[in-house]
C-alpha cells in the first residue's frame, strides 16, 4: 500500500537517503552489505560471532549476537540495545574501524547485541505464531519489562559476571529506564548505563511530520485493524531496492526535506553509499501497539505505560483508571547521557529533563558538532571521533575502577 511507503519515509526519514553527495565513503563497507544479515556482516569483516537465543518470561525467543572478547580477559561484558524499528545492525552497519561494536571488540571487550521482540531476528515464540494477534500484543513496555531483563540475565549467566555495561540508542536507552524503574533490582546488575539520545521524553520534537503522523495514527490503526494486521513495517528482503527506487539519486529534494524535518539537518555527515546499505537493514519490524504507545508519549509528554483509553480496560490491567507512570527515582544505576543539539527526534531539552529526574547521572555529554542529528548517533561520518571515543573512554574508565566514577 502506498501509504505504508509514505509512512516509512515520514517516520523513518532519519534513516533514509539524507546523504553526502561525495562519491567517496569514509566507511570500509561494500554495497552488498545491504543484503547480508548481521552475523554475515560480522564474519565478513573478520570477527568471530556467536548466535544465541534468549527466552523471555512470556515466551518470546530473542536473537542475541555476540562478538567474543579476548580469551582469558576478565572484563565486564558490554550489552548493546538498538533503536526503534531497527535491529542490532545499528552497531555494526558502518563497518569495521567505525562501528561501535567493532571498536569495543578491538579493545578486547565481550560484546553482546540484543534484538527486541518483533524485529526481523526475534519473530519466534514458544507458543504463538506471528499470524496470531497475541504475538504482536506488546509495546515498548514489554520490551523493557521482559526483553531487557532476560537479555541482561542471559549475558551475566553466560559470562559469569556480576554486572555489565549497557549501551542503548533511542528506544534501546529508553527501554533500559523502563526495566530499571519497573524492576529496580536490575540496577545492581548495571556497572554503568550509556544512554544515547534516550527516547524517554519526546513531546518537544521539532518535527512537524512526526506530529502529523501522531494525529493521523488513529486512522492508520483503523486501517490495520480492518485487515487484521498487527505488525508494523516488517522487514522485507527486497526493501533495499524498493527504497532506492522511491528516492533515486542524486537530488532527492522531497526526501531530504522530510529527513531534515524529522531528525535535524546535517547533510554532510551522511554519505550516499552508507545510507543505501542501511536501507537493506531498516526498517526491521515492530508492532502496531508499539507505535501507539510512542504516539501517546509524544502527544502527552508523560513517560508512562500504555493508556488503553478505556477506563474499564485500564482498571483491568492496572487496578486503577490512572495509567501508571514509570518511577524514574527507582533508577539508581550510574547513567551517562549523550545528546545532540540538532536532534529533532529527541530534543536535547528532553534529555535534560530526563537527567533532572534521575538520581545518579554521572556525566552529560552534548556532542560537540552543533548539527549532530538523531541518525548521526549511528551513521555519521564523524561519529567515531566525536562520540564513540567518548563512550569508549568511559567504558574503559569504569573497567579500571570497577565503578563509573
Short mmCIF file of C-alpha atoms in Angstrom, two decimals:
data_model
loop_
_atom_site.label_atom_id
_atom_site.label_comp_id
_atom_site.label_asym_id
_atom_site.label_seq_id
_atom_site.Cartn_x
_atom_site.Cartn_y
_atom_site.Cartn_z
CA UNK A 1 0.00 0.00 0.00
CA UNK A 2 1.34 3.41 -0.96
CA UNK A 3 0.52 4.96 2.42
CA UNK A 4 2.78 2.37 4.04
CA UNK A 5 5.70 3.51 1.93
CA UNK A 6 4.91 7.14 2.79
CA UNK A 7 4.89 6.21 6.49
CA UNK A 8 8.34 4.70 6.09
CA UNK A 9 9.71 7.90 4.60
CA UNK A 10 7.98 10.20 7.07
CA UNK A 11 8.51 8.26 10.28
CA UNK A 12 11.94 6.98 9.43
CA UNK A 13 13.31 9.77 7.31
CA UNK A 14 16.23 9.93 9.73
CA UNK A 15 17.48 6.78 8.10
CA UNK A 16 16.55 7.45 4.50
CA UNK A 17 18.80 8.99 1.87
CA UNK A 18 19.73 12.27 3.52
CA UNK A 19 23.30 11.84 2.47
CA UNK A 20 26.55 13.44 1.49
CA UNK A 21 26.77 13.51 -2.30
CA UNK A 22 30.51 12.82 -2.24
CA UNK A 23 31.49 9.82 -4.37
CA UNK A 24 33.90 8.54 -1.71
CA UNK A 25 32.72 6.93 1.52
CA UNK A 26 34.73 7.15 4.73
CA UNK A 27 33.49 3.70 5.72
CA UNK A 28 35.13 0.36 4.88
CA UNK A 29 31.93 -1.20 3.55
CA UNK A 30 30.57 -2.66 0.32
CA UNK A 31 27.22 -2.15 -1.38
CA UNK A 32 26.27 -5.81 -0.98
CA UNK A 33 26.41 -5.36 2.82
CA UNK A 34 22.81 -4.16 2.43
CA UNK A 35 21.74 -7.72 1.68
CA UNK A 36 23.61 -9.54 4.46
CA UNK A 37 22.40 -10.44 7.94
CA UNK A 38 24.20 -9.09 10.98
CA UNK A 39 26.06 -12.37 11.64
CA UNK A 40 27.10 -12.48 7.98
CA UNK A 41 28.39 -8.91 8.20
CA UNK A 42 30.41 -9.64 11.33
CA UNK A 43 32.00 -12.74 9.82
CA UNK A 44 32.66 -10.97 6.55
CA UNK A 45 34.80 -8.37 8.27
CA UNK A 46 36.90 -10.90 10.11
CA UNK A 47 35.27 -11.10 13.53
CA UNK A 48 34.07 -14.18 15.36
CA UNK A 49 30.34 -14.18 16.08
CA UNK A 50 28.06 -16.38 18.16
CA UNK A 51 24.30 -16.61 17.72
CA UNK A 52 22.25 -17.05 20.89
CA UNK A 53 18.53 -17.44 21.60
CA UNK A 54 17.09 -15.98 24.79
CA UNK A 55 13.68 -16.95 26.21
CA UNK A 56 11.64 -14.26 27.99
CA UNK A 57 9.24 -14.88 30.87
CA UNK A 58 6.30 -14.51 28.49
CA UNK A 59 7.68 -16.91 25.90
CA UNK A 60 9.35 -14.78 23.22
CA UNK A 61 12.55 -16.13 21.68
CA UNK A 62 15.00 -13.30 21.17
CA UNK A 63 18.10 -13.42 18.99
CA UNK A 64 21.31 -12.09 20.50
CA UNK A 65 24.65 -11.91 18.71
CA UNK A 66 27.98 -11.97 20.49
CA UNK A 67 31.42 -10.81 19.39
CA UNK A 68 33.57 -12.59 21.99
CA UNK A 69 36.24 -10.65 23.81
CA UNK A 70 39.88 -11.55 24.23
CA UNK A 71 40.33 -15.07 25.56
CA UNK A 72 41.30 -15.09 29.19
CA UNK A 73 40.36 -11.44 29.74
CA UNK A 74 38.24 -10.80 32.81
CA UNK A 75 36.30 -7.72 31.82
CA UNK A 76 32.77 -6.59 32.33
CA UNK A 77 30.68 -7.61 29.30
CA UNK A 78 29.12 -4.87 27.17
CA UNK A 79 25.46 -5.21 26.25
CA UNK A 80 24.04 -3.08 23.41
CA UNK A 81 20.39 -2.38 22.57
CA UNK A 82 19.13 -0.91 19.32
CA UNK A 83 16.69 1.84 18.37
CA UNK A 84 13.01 1.86 17.40
CA UNK A 85 12.07 -0.21 14.32
CA UNK A 86 15.66 -1.26 13.92
CA UNK A 87 17.90 -4.16 14.93
CA UNK A 88 21.40 -4.69 16.25
CA UNK A 89 22.60 -3.68 12.80
CA UNK A 90 22.73 -0.22 14.42
CA UNK A 91 26.07 -1.18 15.95
CA UNK A 92 27.87 -2.76 13.00
CA UNK A 93 26.43 -1.47 9.73
CA UNK A 94 29.02 1.29 9.28
CA UNK A 95 31.70 -1.38 9.27
CA UNK A 96 34.96 -2.19 10.97
CA UNK A 97 37.08 0.70 12.18
CA UNK A 98 33.88 2.74 12.71
CA UNK A 99 31.03 0.62 14.16
CA UNK A 100 30.87 0.85 17.95
CA UNK A 101 30.58 -2.91 18.42
CA UNK A 102 33.76 -3.45 16.41
CA UNK A 103 35.63 -0.67 18.22
CA UNK A 104 34.83 -2.29 21.56
CA UNK A 105 35.71 -5.77 20.31
CA UNK A 106 39.05 -4.45 19.04
CA UNK A 107 39.79 -3.43 22.63
CA UNK A 108 39.06 -6.92 23.87
CA UNK A 109 35.54 -6.38 25.19
CA UNK A 110 32.95 -9.14 25.16
CA UNK A 111 30.17 -7.54 23.10
CA UNK A 112 26.55 -8.75 23.21
CA UNK A 113 23.92 -7.22 20.90
CA UNK A 114 20.24 -7.72 21.68
CA UNK A 115 17.22 -7.74 19.37
CA UNK A 116 13.81 -6.71 20.69
CA UNK A 117 10.73 -8.83 20.12
CA UNK A 118 9.11 -8.29 16.75
CA UNK A 119 12.15 -7.32 14.72
CA UNK A 120 13.49 -9.48 11.90
CA UNK A 121 15.69 -11.54 14.21
CA UNK A 122 13.17 -12.04 17.03
CA UNK A 123 9.94 -13.28 15.48
CA UNK A 124 9.58 -16.56 17.35
CA UNK A 125 7.58 -17.55 20.42
CA UNK A 126 7.24 -20.77 22.41
CA UNK A 127 3.51 -20.99 21.73
CA UNK A 128 2.38 -18.18 19.41
CA UNK A 129 2.72 -17.80 15.67
CA UNK A 130 3.40 -14.42 14.07
CA UNK A 131 0.00 -14.69 12.37
CA UNK A 132 -1.61 -14.52 15.80
CA UNK A 133 -2.69 -11.08 17.07
CA UNK A 134 -1.48 -12.17 20.51
CA UNK A 135 2.11 -12.33 19.26
CA UNK A 136 2.01 -8.61 18.41
CA UNK A 137 0.25 -7.60 21.62
CA UNK A 138 3.22 -5.67 23.02
CA UNK A 139 4.57 -2.15 23.19
CA UNK A 140 7.90 -0.79 24.36
CA UNK A 141 6.74 -1.59 27.90
CA UNK A 142 7.05 -5.32 27.33
CA UNK A 143 10.42 -4.82 25.64
CA UNK A 144 11.62 -3.01 28.75
CA UNK A 145 9.89 -5.20 31.31
CA UNK A 146 10.61 -8.61 29.75
CA UNK A 147 13.19 -8.42 26.95
CA UNK A 148 15.82 -6.21 28.55
CA UNK A 149 15.94 -8.15 31.87
CA UNK A 150 16.01 -11.51 30.06
CA UNK A 151 18.88 -10.37 27.82
CA UNK A 152 20.82 -8.93 30.78
CA UNK A 153 20.38 -12.11 32.82
CA UNK A 154 21.48 -14.25 29.90
CA UNK A 155 24.68 -12.24 29.36
CA UNK A 156 25.56 -12.38 33.04
CA UNK A 157 24.86 -16.11 33.21
CA UNK A 158 26.95 -16.87 30.13
CA UNK A 159 29.88 -14.71 31.20
CA UNK A 160 29.65 -15.42 34.94
CA UNK A 161 29.92 -11.68 35.50
CA UNK A 162 28.13 -9.85 38.29
CA UNK A 163 27.46 -6.68 36.28
CA UNK A 164 27.63 -5.42 32.72
CA UNK A 165 27.94 -2.17 30.85
CA UNK A 166 24.78 -1.17 28.98
CA UNK A 167 24.78 0.92 25.80
CA UNK A 168 21.40 1.86 24.33
CA UNK A 169 20.40 4.15 21.50
CA UNK A 170 17.00 5.90 21.42
CA UNK A 171 14.45 3.16 22.24
CA UNK A 172 17.34 0.95 23.38
CA UNK A 173 18.13 3.54 26.04
CA UNK A 174 14.50 4.27 26.87
CA UNK A 175 13.63 0.62 27.50
CA UNK A 176 16.51 0.40 29.97
CA UNK A 177 14.71 3.04 32.05
CA UNK A 178 11.50 1.01 31.79
CA UNK A 179 13.41 -2.02 33.07
CA UNK A 180 15.27 -0.27 35.88
CA UNK A 181 12.23 1.64 37.14
CA UNK A 182 9.88 -1.37 36.94
CA UNK A 183 12.40 -3.91 38.22
CA UNK A 184 14.77 -1.91 40.42
CA UNK A 185 16.76 -4.99 41.40
CA UNK A 186 18.36 -4.78 37.95
CA UNK A 187 20.14 -1.56 38.91
CA UNK A 188 22.66 -3.72 40.74
CA UNK A 189 23.44 -5.55 37.51
CA UNK A 190 24.46 -2.40 35.60
CA UNK A 191 28.00 -1.10 36.07
CA UNK A 192 27.02 1.96 34.04
CA UNK A 193 24.31 2.86 31.56
CA UNK A 194 25.24 4.80 28.43
CA UNK A 195 22.03 6.45 27.18
CA UNK A 196 22.45 7.72 23.61
CA UNK A 197 19.63 10.11 22.71
CA UNK A 198 17.25 8.36 25.14
CA UNK A 199 13.68 8.49 23.82
CA UNK A 200 12.03 8.91 27.23
CA UNK A 201 10.54 12.36 26.65
CA UNK A 202 9.70 13.22 23.04
CA UNK A 203 6.97 15.82 23.32
CA UNK A 204 9.28 18.67 22.35
CA UNK A 205 10.00 17.10 18.98
CA UNK A 206 10.68 19.80 16.42
CA UNK A 207 9.33 17.66 13.60
CA UNK A 208 6.05 18.78 12.07
CA UNK A 209 5.82 15.47 10.25
CA UNK A 210 6.05 13.39 13.42
CA UNK A 211 3.24 15.45 14.91
CA UNK A 212 1.11 15.00 11.80
CA UNK A 213 1.66 11.26 11.93
CA UNK A 214 0.68 11.20 15.61
CA UNK A 215 -2.54 12.99 14.69
CA UNK A 216 -3.28 10.59 11.83
CA UNK A 217 -2.35 7.46 13.75
CA UNK A 218 -5.91 6.57 14.89
CA UNK A 219 -7.00 6.40 11.25
CA UNK A 220 -3.93 4.36 10.35
CA UNK A 221 -4.66 1.95 13.18
CA UNK A 222 -8.25 1.57 12.00
CA UNK A 223 -6.98 0.52 8.58
CA UNK A 224 -4.60 -2.02 10.10
CA UNK A 225 -7.30 -3.43 12.35
CA UNK A 226 -9.75 -3.72 9.49
CA UNK A 227 -7.36 -6.03 7.65
CA UNK A 228 -6.26 -7.80 10.85
CA UNK A 229 -2.69 -6.61 10.52
CA UNK A 230 -0.82 -6.08 13.80
CA UNK A 231 2.78 -5.95 12.63
CA UNK A 232 4.13 -2.55 11.64
CA UNK A 233 6.77 -2.07 8.92
CA UNK A 234 8.09 -5.63 8.79
CA UNK A 235 11.46 -6.39 7.29
CA UNK A 236 11.44 -7.40 3.62
CA UNK A 237 14.47 -8.74 1.80
CA UNK A 238 13.59 -6.56 -1.19
CA UNK A 239 13.34 -3.28 0.72
CA UNK A 240 16.81 -2.11 -0.26
CA UNK A 241 15.74 -2.00 -3.91
CA UNK A 242 12.36 -0.51 -3.06
CA UNK A 243 13.71 2.48 -1.16
CA UNK A 244 16.36 3.19 -3.76
CA UNK A 245 13.54 3.40 -6.27
CA UNK A 246 11.40 5.62 -4.06
CA UNK A 247 14.16 8.18 -3.57
CA UNK A 248 16.52 7.93 -6.53
CA UNK A 249 19.87 9.69 -6.56
CA UNK A 250 21.22 12.28 -6.95
CA UNK A 251 18.87 15.09 -5.79
CA UNK A 252 16.09 13.58 -3.64
CA UNK A 253 14.70 17.02 -2.95
CA UNK A 254 11.44 15.90 -1.35
CA UNK A 255 13.07 13.11 0.65
CA UNK A 256 15.71 15.46 2.01
CA UNK A 257 13.07 17.94 3.13
CA UNK A 258 11.29 15.17 5.04
CA UNK A 259 14.50 13.83 6.53
CA UNK A 260 15.70 17.18 7.80
CA UNK A 261 12.33 17.86 9.40
CA UNK A 262 12.29 14.55 11.26
CA UNK A 263 15.83 14.36 12.62
CA UNK A 264 17.58 17.66 12.06
CA UNK A 265 19.63 18.93 9.16
CA UNK A 266 23.21 17.66 8.94
CA UNK A 267 23.61 16.53 5.31
CA UNK A 268 27.42 16.44 5.16
CA UNK A 269 27.59 13.65 7.72
CA UNK A 270 25.50 11.06 5.84
CA UNK A 271 27.08 9.66 2.70
CA UNK A 272 25.21 8.04 -0.16
CA UNK A 273 26.79 4.61 -0.03
CA UNK A 274 26.25 4.15 3.69
CA UNK A 275 22.59 5.11 3.53
CA UNK A 276 21.94 2.73 0.65
CA UNK A 277 23.44 -0.06 2.72
CA UNK A 278 21.45 0.85 5.81
CA UNK A 279 18.20 0.65 3.86
CA UNK A 280 18.84 -3.05 3.47
CA UNK A 281 18.55 -3.39 7.24
CA UNK A 282 15.92 -0.80 8.13
CA UNK A 283 13.08 -0.98 8.98
CA UNK A 284 13.40 -4.29 10.79
CA UNK A 285 9.84 -4.61 12.09
CA UNK A 286 7.74 -3.77 15.14
CA UNK A 287 4.19 -3.94 16.45
CA UNK A 288 1.27 -1.61 15.88
CA UNK A 289 0.79 -1.35 19.64
CA UNK A 290 4.39 -0.17 19.96
CA UNK A 291 3.67 2.72 17.60
CA UNK A 292 0.50 3.56 19.52
CA UNK A 293 2.44 3.79 22.78
CA UNK A 294 5.02 6.09 21.19
CA UNK A 295 2.30 8.35 19.84
CA UNK A 296 0.89 8.70 23.34
CA UNK A 297 4.14 9.77 24.98
CA UNK A 298 4.81 12.20 22.13
CA UNK A 299 1.34 13.71 22.42
CA UNK A 300 1.01 13.71 26.23
CA UNK A 301 4.61 14.28 27.27
CA UNK A 302 4.31 11.71 30.05
CA UNK A 303 6.61 8.71 30.45
CA UNK A 304 4.05 6.12 31.45
CA UNK A 305 2.57 2.78 30.49
CA UNK A 306 0.10 2.38 27.66
CA UNK A 307 -3.23 4.17 28.05
CA UNK A 308 -5.91 1.86 26.69
CA UNK A 309 -8.21 4.91 26.50
CA UNK A 310 -10.92 2.85 28.18
CA UNK A 311 -11.37 3.23 31.98
CA UNK A 312 -12.56 -0.35 32.33
CA UNK A 313 -9.60 -1.74 30.42
CA UNK A 314 -7.14 0.46 32.33
CA UNK A 315 -8.66 -0.69 35.61
CA UNK A 316 -8.49 -4.31 34.50
CA UNK A 317 -4.80 -4.04 33.57
CA UNK A 318 -3.53 -1.60 36.21
CA UNK A 319 -6.06 -1.89 39.03
CA UNK A 320 -6.84 1.79 38.57
CA UNK A 321 -8.24 4.16 35.99
CA UNK A 322 -4.97 6.11 36.27
CA UNK A 323 -2.23 4.87 33.96
CA UNK A 324 0.98 4.29 35.98
CA UNK A 325 3.99 6.48 35.30
CA UNK A 326 7.46 4.98 35.25
CA UNK A 327 9.06 5.99 38.53
CA UNK A 328 12.48 7.24 37.45
CA UNK A 329 13.53 7.70 41.08
CA UNK A 330 13.90 3.92 41.12
CA UNK A 331 16.76 4.17 38.60
CA UNK A 332 19.90 4.13 40.75
CA UNK A 333 22.45 2.69 38.32
CA UNK A 334 25.09 5.21 37.16
CA UNK A 335 23.84 6.90 33.99
CA UNK A 336 25.79 8.72 31.29
CA UNK A 337 23.73 10.65 28.76
CA UNK A 338 24.74 11.70 25.26
CA UNK A 339 22.70 14.12 23.16
CA UNK A 340 22.82 16.28 20.04
CA UNK A 341 21.77 19.92 19.85
CA UNK A 342 20.28 19.35 16.39
CA UNK A 343 18.34 16.19 17.23
CA UNK A 344 14.77 16.83 16.12
CA UNK A 345 13.51 13.43 17.27
CA UNK A 346 14.75 13.52 20.88
CA UNK A 347 15.32 17.22 21.50
CA UNK A 348 18.21 17.92 23.87
CA UNK A 349 15.86 19.71 26.30
CA UNK A 350 14.01 16.42 26.70
CA UNK A 351 17.27 14.71 27.63
CA UNK A 352 18.00 17.43 30.19
CA UNK A 353 14.53 16.90 31.65
CA UNK A 354 15.28 13.19 31.98
CA UNK A 355 18.57 14.00 33.71
CA UNK A 356 16.75 16.20 36.24
CA UNK A 357 14.58 13.24 37.26
CA UNK A 358 17.42 10.75 37.69
CA UNK A 359 19.38 10.42 40.92
CA UNK A 360 22.69 9.18 39.56
CA UNK A 361 23.68 10.95 36.33
CA UNK A 362 27.47 10.80 36.42
CA UNK A 363 28.08 12.62 33.12
CA UNK A 364 26.18 14.51 30.45
CA UNK A 365 27.78 14.78 27.02
CA UNK A 366 26.49 17.20 24.38
CA UNK A 367 28.06 16.09 21.09
CA UNK A 368 30.36 18.97 20.06
CA UNK A 369 29.10 19.04 16.46
CA UNK A 370 26.23 21.55 16.80
CA UNK A 371 24.48 19.99 13.78
CA UNK A 372 24.56 16.44 15.14
CA UNK A 373 21.15 14.85 14.49
CA UNK A 374 19.32 11.77 15.70
CA UNK A 375 20.52 9.42 12.98
CA UNK A 376 24.08 10.67 13.38
CA UNK A 377 24.40 8.60 16.56
CA UNK A 378 24.85 5.51 14.38
CA UNK A 379 25.59 6.71 10.84
CA UNK A 380 27.52 9.99 10.85
CA UNK A 381 30.85 10.15 9.06
CA UNK A 382 32.46 11.61 12.18
CA UNK A 383 30.62 9.58 14.82
CA UNK A 384 33.72 7.65 15.89
CA UNK A 385 35.76 10.76 16.51
CA UNK A 386 33.19 12.92 18.28
CA UNK A 387 31.03 10.34 20.09
CA UNK A 388 32.30 6.76 20.17
CA UNK A 389 35.73 7.70 21.51
CA UNK A 390 33.96 9.43 24.41
CA UNK A 391 31.86 6.35 25.14
CA UNK A 392 34.89 4.06 24.97
CA UNK A 393 36.79 6.36 27.32
CA UNK A 394 34.13 5.91 29.99
CA UNK A 395 33.77 2.19 29.32
CA UNK A 396 37.49 1.76 29.94
CA UNK A 397 37.46 4.08 32.94
CA UNK A 398 34.72 2.04 34.59
CA UNK A 399 36.63 -1.12 33.76
CA UNK A 400 39.71 0.13 35.60
CA UNK A 401 37.87 1.38 38.65
CA UNK A 402 35.04 -1.11 38.86
CA UNK A 403 32.62 1.82 39.07
CA UNK A 404 31.51 4.70 36.88
CA UNK A 405 33.13 7.42 38.99
#
